[in-house]
Amino acid sequence: MPQIYAIDQAATFERVLWLSSEPKTRFGSDDQETTKDGVPKWEVQLVASFRQFGRSTNEIIKVGMTSPSWPGPDLGPAEPVQLVGFEIGVMDKKNREGQVVGAQVWYRCQEVRSLAATAPRGKSAEAS
């Protein structure tokens, strides 16, 4: 049974940058996976920067998400992003005999937002 943890992106990473997104496909097939409700699954690739032993380290991470449309059509290469509902899952990795041989880690989020985008103006801002 996996253990799932919410990630505080601002406290964990110095920055998260957009790379790309692709349909998540079934193993050995070109067919895109979907949820039980038929919503397409996507795999988003990002660069996550964090401090380790006093130095900045960059890792490419793959984050799973569901969306009715392709995520990131307005995002440019290396654009800073926020991952809404960002979680990490950890579960035992077992061999064919069922023995634990390590851990399997995966990431998922609900939405990817540009940090460069401006928020819509509220009525109070429009009135001034």
Coordinates of N, CA and C in Angstrom, one line a residue:
M1 N 0.8 -1.2 0.0 CA 0.0 0.0 0.0 C 0.9 1.2 0.0
P2 N 0.7 2.2 -1.0 CA 1.5 3.3 -1.0 C 1.3 4.3 0.1
Q3 N 2.3 5.1 0.4 CA 2.2 6.2 1.4 C 2.3 7.4 0.5
I4 N 1.3 8.4 0.7 CA 1.3 9.6 -0.1 C 1.4 10.8 0.8
Y5 N 2.3 11.7 0.4 CA 2.6 12.9 1.2 C 2.4 14.2 0.3
A6 N 1.8 15.2 0.9 CA 1.7 16.5 0.2 C 3.0 17.2 0.2
I7 N 3.4 17.8 -0.8 CA 4.7 18.5 -0.9 C 4.4 20.0 -0.9
D8 N 5.1 20.7 0.0 CA 5.1 22.2 0.0 C 6.2 22.6 -1.0
Q9 N 5.8 22.9 -2.2 CA 6.8 23.2 -3.2 C 7.7 24.3 -2.9
A10 N 7.2 25.4 -2.3 CA 8.1 26.6 -1.9 C 9.1 26.2 -0.9
A11 N 8.8 25.3 0.1 CA 9.7 24.9 1.1 C 10.7 23.8 0.7
T12 N 10.3 23.1 -0.4 CA 11.1 21.9 -0.8 C 12.1 22.3 -1.9
F13 N 11.6 23.1 -2.9 CA 12.4 23.4 -4.1 C 12.7 24.9 -4.2
E14 N 13.9 25.2 -4.7 CA 14.2 26.6 -5.0 C 13.4 27.0 -6.2
R15 N 13.2 26.2 -7.2 CA 12.4 26.5 -8.3 C 12.0 25.2 -9.0
V16 N 10.9 25.3 -9.8 CA 10.5 24.2 -10.6 C 10.2 24.8 -12.0
L17 N 10.9 24.2 -13.0 CA 10.8 24.7 -14.4 C 10.2 23.7 -15.3
W18 N 9.3 24.2 -16.2 CA 8.6 23.4 -17.2 C 9.6 22.9 -18.3
L19 N 9.4 21.6 -18.6 CA 10.1 21.1 -19.8 C 9.2 20.6 -20.9
S20 N 8.3 19.7 -20.6 CA 7.3 19.2 -21.6 C 6.2 18.3 -20.9
S21 N 5.3 17.9 -21.8 CA 4.2 17.0 -21.3 C 3.9 16.1 -22.5
E22 N 3.6 14.9 -22.1 CA 3.2 13.8 -23.1 C 2.1 13.0 -22.6
P23 N 1.3 12.4 -23.5 CA 0.3 11.5 -23.0 C 0.9 10.3 -22.3
K24 N 0.4 9.8 -21.2 CA 0.9 8.6 -20.5 C 0.2 7.5 -21.2
T25 N 1.1 6.6 -21.7 CA 0.6 5.5 -22.5 C 0.6 4.2 -21.7
R26 N -0.3 3.3 -22.1 CA -0.3 1.9 -21.5 C 1.0 1.2 -21.9
F27 N 1.5 0.4 -21.0 CA 2.7 -0.4 -21.2 C 2.6 -1.2 -22.5
G28 N 3.6 -1.0 -23.4 CA 3.7 -1.8 -24.6 C 2.7 -1.3 -25.7
S29 N 2.1 -0.1 -25.5 CA 1.1 0.4 -26.4 C 1.2 1.9 -26.7
D30 N 0.6 2.4 -27.7 CA 0.6 3.8 -28.0 C -0.7 4.4 -27.5
D31 N -1.6 3.6 -26.9 CA -2.9 4.1 -26.4 C -2.7 4.9 -25.1
Q32 N -3.3 6.1 -25.0 CA -3.2 6.9 -23.8 C -4.1 6.3 -22.7
E33 N -3.5 6.3 -21.5 CA -4.2 5.8 -20.3 C -5.3 6.9 -19.9
T34 N -6.3 6.4 -19.3 CA -7.4 7.3 -18.8 C -7.8 6.8 -17.4
T35 N -8.5 7.7 -16.7 CA -9.0 7.4 -15.4 C -10.3 6.5 -15.6
K36 N -10.9 6.0 -14.6 CA -12.1 5.3 -14.7 C -13.2 6.1 -15.3
D37 N -13.2 7.4 -15.1 CA -14.1 8.3 -15.7 C -13.8 8.8 -17.1
G38 N -12.7 8.3 -17.7 CA -12.3 8.6 -19.1 C -11.5 9.8 -19.2
V39 N -11.0 10.4 -18.1 CA -10.1 11.6 -18.2 C -8.7 11.2 -18.6
P40 N -8.1 11.8 -19.6 CA -6.7 11.4 -20.1 C -5.7 11.6 -19.0
K41 N -4.7 10.7 -18.9 CA -3.6 10.8 -18.0 C -2.4 11.4 -18.8
W42 N -1.6 12.2 -18.1 CA -0.4 12.9 -18.8 C 0.8 12.7 -17.9
E43 N 2.0 12.8 -18.5 CA 3.2 12.8 -17.8 C 3.9 14.1 -18.1
V44 N 4.2 14.9 -17.1 CA 4.8 16.2 -17.2 C 6.2 16.1 -16.8
Q45 N 7.2 16.6 -17.6 CA 8.6 16.6 -17.2 C 9.0 18.0 -16.8
L46 N 9.7 18.1 -15.6 CA 10.1 19.3 -15.0 C 11.5 19.2 -14.5
V47 N 12.1 20.4 -14.3 CA 13.4 20.5 -13.6 C 13.1 21.0 -12.2
A48 N 13.5 20.3 -11.2 CA 13.3 20.7 -9.8 C 14.7 21.0 -9.3
S49 N 14.8 22.2 -8.8 CA 16.1 22.7 -8.2 C 15.9 22.7 -6.7
F50 N 16.9 22.2 -5.9 CA 16.9 22.2 -4.5 C 18.3 22.2 -3.9
R51 N 18.4 22.6 -2.7 CA 19.8 22.7 -2.0 C 20.1 21.4 -1.4
Q52 N 21.2 20.9 -1.6 CA 21.7 19.6 -1.0 C 23.1 19.8 -0.6
F53 N 23.4 19.6 0.6 CA 24.8 19.8 1.2 C 25.4 21.1 0.8
G54 N 24.5 22.2 0.9 CA 25.0 23.5 0.6 C 25.1 23.9 -0.8
R55 N 24.8 23.0 -1.7 CA 24.9 23.3 -3.2 C 23.5 23.1 -3.9
S56 N 23.4 23.9 -4.9 CA 22.1 23.7 -5.7 C 22.2 22.5 -6.6
T57 N 21.2 21.7 -6.6 CA 21.1 20.5 -7.4 C 19.9 20.5 -8.2
N58 N 20.0 20.0 -9.4 CA 18.8 20.0 -10.4 C 18.5 18.5 -10.7
E59 N 17.2 18.2 -10.7 CA 16.8 16.8 -11.0 C 15.6 17.0 -12.0
I60 N 15.6 16.1 -13.0 CA 14.4 16.1 -13.9 C 13.5 15.1 -13.2
I61 N 12.2 15.6 -13.0 CA 11.2 14.7 -12.4 C 10.0 14.6 -13.3
K62 N 9.4 13.5 -13.3 CA 8.2 13.2 -14.1 C 7.0 13.2 -13.1
V63 N 6.0 14.0 -13.4 CA 4.9 14.2 -12.6 C 3.6 13.8 -13.3
G64 N 2.9 12.9 -12.8 CA 1.6 12.4 -13.4 C 0.5 13.3 -13.1
M65 N -0.4 13.5 -14.0 CA -1.6 14.3 -13.8 C -2.7 13.9 -14.7
T66 N -3.9 14.2 -14.4 CA -5.0 14.0 -15.3 C -5.6 15.4 -15.8
S67 N -6.0 15.4 -17.0 CA -6.6 16.6 -17.6 C -7.3 16.3 -18.9
P68 N -8.5 16.9 -19.1 CA -9.2 16.7 -20.3 C -8.4 17.1 -21.6
S69 N -7.5 18.1 -21.4 CA -6.8 18.6 -22.5 C -5.3 18.6 -22.2
W70 N -4.5 18.8 -23.2 CA -3.0 18.8 -23.1 C -2.5 19.8 -22.1
P71 N -1.8 19.4 -21.0 CA -1.3 20.4 -20.1 C -0.1 21.2 -20.7
G72 N -0.1 22.5 -20.4 CA 1.0 23.3 -20.8 C 1.1 23.9 -22.2
P73 N -0.1 24.1 -22.9 CA 0.0 24.7 -24.2 C 0.6 26.1 -24.3
D74 N 0.5 26.8 -23.2 CA 1.0 28.2 -23.1 C 2.3 28.3 -22.4
L75 N 2.9 27.2 -22.0 CA 4.1 27.3 -21.2 C 5.3 27.1 -22.2
G76 N 6.3 28.0 -21.9 CA 7.6 27.9 -22.7 C 8.6 27.1 -22.0
P77 N 9.7 26.7 -22.7 CA 10.8 25.9 -22.1 C 11.4 26.6 -20.9
A78 N 11.6 25.9 -19.9 CA 12.2 26.4 -18.6 C 11.4 27.5 -18.0
E79 N 10.1 27.6 -18.2 CA 9.3 28.6 -17.5 C 9.0 28.1 -16.1
P80 N 9.1 29.0 -15.1 CA 8.8 28.7 -13.7 C 7.4 28.3 -13.6
V81 N 7.1 27.2 -12.9 CA 5.7 26.8 -12.7 C 5.4 26.5 -11.2
Q82 N 4.1 26.5 -10.9 CA 3.6 26.0 -9.6 C 2.8 24.7 -9.9
L83 N 3.0 23.7 -9.1 CA 2.3 22.5 -9.2 C 1.2 22.5 -8.1
V84 N 0.0 22.5 -8.5 CA -1.2 22.6 -7.6 C -1.5 21.2 -7.2
G85 N -1.7 21.0 -5.8 CA -2.0 19.6 -5.3 C -0.8 18.7 -5.5
F86 N 0.4 19.1 -5.3 CA 1.6 18.4 -5.6 C 1.8 17.3 -4.5
E87 N 2.0 16.1 -4.9 CA 2.1 14.9 -3.9 C 3.2 14.0 -4.4
I88 N 3.8 13.3 -3.4 CA 4.8 12.2 -3.7 C 4.2 11.0 -3.1
G89 N 4.4 9.9 -3.8 CA 3.9 8.6 -3.4 C 5.1 7.7 -3.2
V90 N 5.2 6.9 -2.2 CA 6.3 5.9 -2.0 C 5.6 4.5 -1.7
M91 N 6.1 3.5 -2.4 CA 5.7 2.2 -2.1 C 6.8 1.2 -2.3
D92 N 6.6 0.0 -1.7 CA 7.7 -1.0 -1.8 C 7.8 -1.5 -3.2
K93 N 9.1 -1.7 -3.6 CA 9.3 -2.3 -4.9 C 9.7 -3.8 -4.6
K94 N 9.0 -4.7 -5.2 CA 9.2 -6.1 -4.9 C 9.7 -6.9 -6.1
N95 N 10.4 -7.9 -5.9 CA 10.9 -8.8 -7.0 C 9.8 -9.9 -7.2
R96 N 10.1 -10.8 -8.1 CA 9.0 -11.8 -8.5 C 8.6 -12.7 -7.4
E97 N 9.5 -12.8 -6.4 CA 9.2 -13.7 -5.3 C 8.4 -12.9 -4.2
G98 N 8.2 -11.6 -4.4 CA 7.4 -10.8 -3.4 C 8.3 -10.2 -2.4
Q99 N 9.6 -10.3 -2.5 CA 10.5 -9.7 -1.5 C 10.7 -8.3 -1.8
V100 N 10.8 -7.4 -0.8 CA 11.0 -6.0 -1.0 C 12.5 -5.8 -1.4
V101 N 12.7 -5.1 -2.5 CA 14.1 -4.9 -3.0 C 14.4 -3.4 -3.1
G102 N 13.5 -2.6 -2.6 CA 13.7 -1.1 -2.7 C 12.4 -0.4 -2.6
A103 N 12.4 0.8 -3.0 CA 11.3 1.7 -3.0 C 11.0 2.3 -4.4
Q104 N 9.7 2.4 -4.7 CA 9.3 3.1 -5.9 C 8.7 4.4 -5.5
V105 N 9.2 5.5 -6.2 CA 8.7 6.8 -5.8 C 8.0 7.4 -7.1
W106 N 6.9 8.1 -6.9 CA 6.3 8.8 -8.0 C 5.7 10.1 -7.5
Y107 N 5.5 11.0 -8.5 CA 4.9 12.3 -8.2 C 3.6 12.5 -9.0
R108 N 2.7 13.3 -8.4 CA 1.5 13.7 -9.2 C 1.1 15.1 -8.7
C109 N 0.3 15.7 -9.6 CA -0.3 17.0 -9.2 C -1.7 17.1 -9.9
Q110 N -2.4 18.1 -9.5 CA -3.7 18.3 -10.1 C -3.7 19.3 -11.3
E111 N -2.7 20.2 -11.2 CA -2.6 21.3 -12.2 C -1.2 21.9 -12.2
V112 N -0.8 22.4 -13.4 CA 0.4 23.1 -13.6 C 0.1 24.5 -14.0
R113 N 0.6 25.5 -13.2 CA 0.3 26.9 -13.5 C 1.6 27.7 -13.7
S114 N 1.6 28.6 -14.6 CA 2.8 29.4 -14.8 C 2.9 30.4 -13.7
L115 N 4.1 30.6 -13.2 CA 4.4 31.6 -12.2 C 4.5 33.0 -12.8
A116 N 4.7 33.1 -14.1 CA 4.9 34.3 -14.8 C 3.5 34.9 -15.1
A117 N 2.4 34.1 -15.1 CA 1.1 34.7 -15.5 C 0.6 35.6 -14.3
T118 N -0.1 36.6 -14.7 CA -0.7 37.5 -13.7 C -2.1 37.0 -13.4
A119 N -2.4 37.2 -12.1 CA -3.8 36.8 -11.7 C -4.8 37.8 -12.2
P120 N -6.0 37.3 -12.5 CA -7.1 38.2 -12.9 C -7.3 39.3 -11.9
R121 N -7.7 40.4 -12.4 CA -7.9 41.6 -11.5 C -9.3 41.4 -10.8
G122 N -9.4 41.8 -9.6 CA -10.6 41.8 -8.9 C -11.4 43.0 -9.1
K123 N -12.7 43.0 -8.7 CA -13.5 44.2 -9.0 C -13.0 45.4 -8.3
S124 N -12.4 45.3 -7.1 CA -11.9 46.4 -6.4 C -10.7 47.1 -7.2
A125 N -9.9 46.3 -7.9 CA -8.8 46.8 -8.7 C -9.3 47.6 -9.9
E126 N -10.4 47.0 -10.5 CA -11.0 47.6 -11.7 C -11.7 49.0 -11.4
A127 N -12.2 49.1 -10.2 CA -12.9 50.3 -9.8 C -12.0 51.5 -9.6
S128 N -10.7 51.3 -9.3 CA -9.9 52.4 -9.1 C -9.3 53.0 -10.3

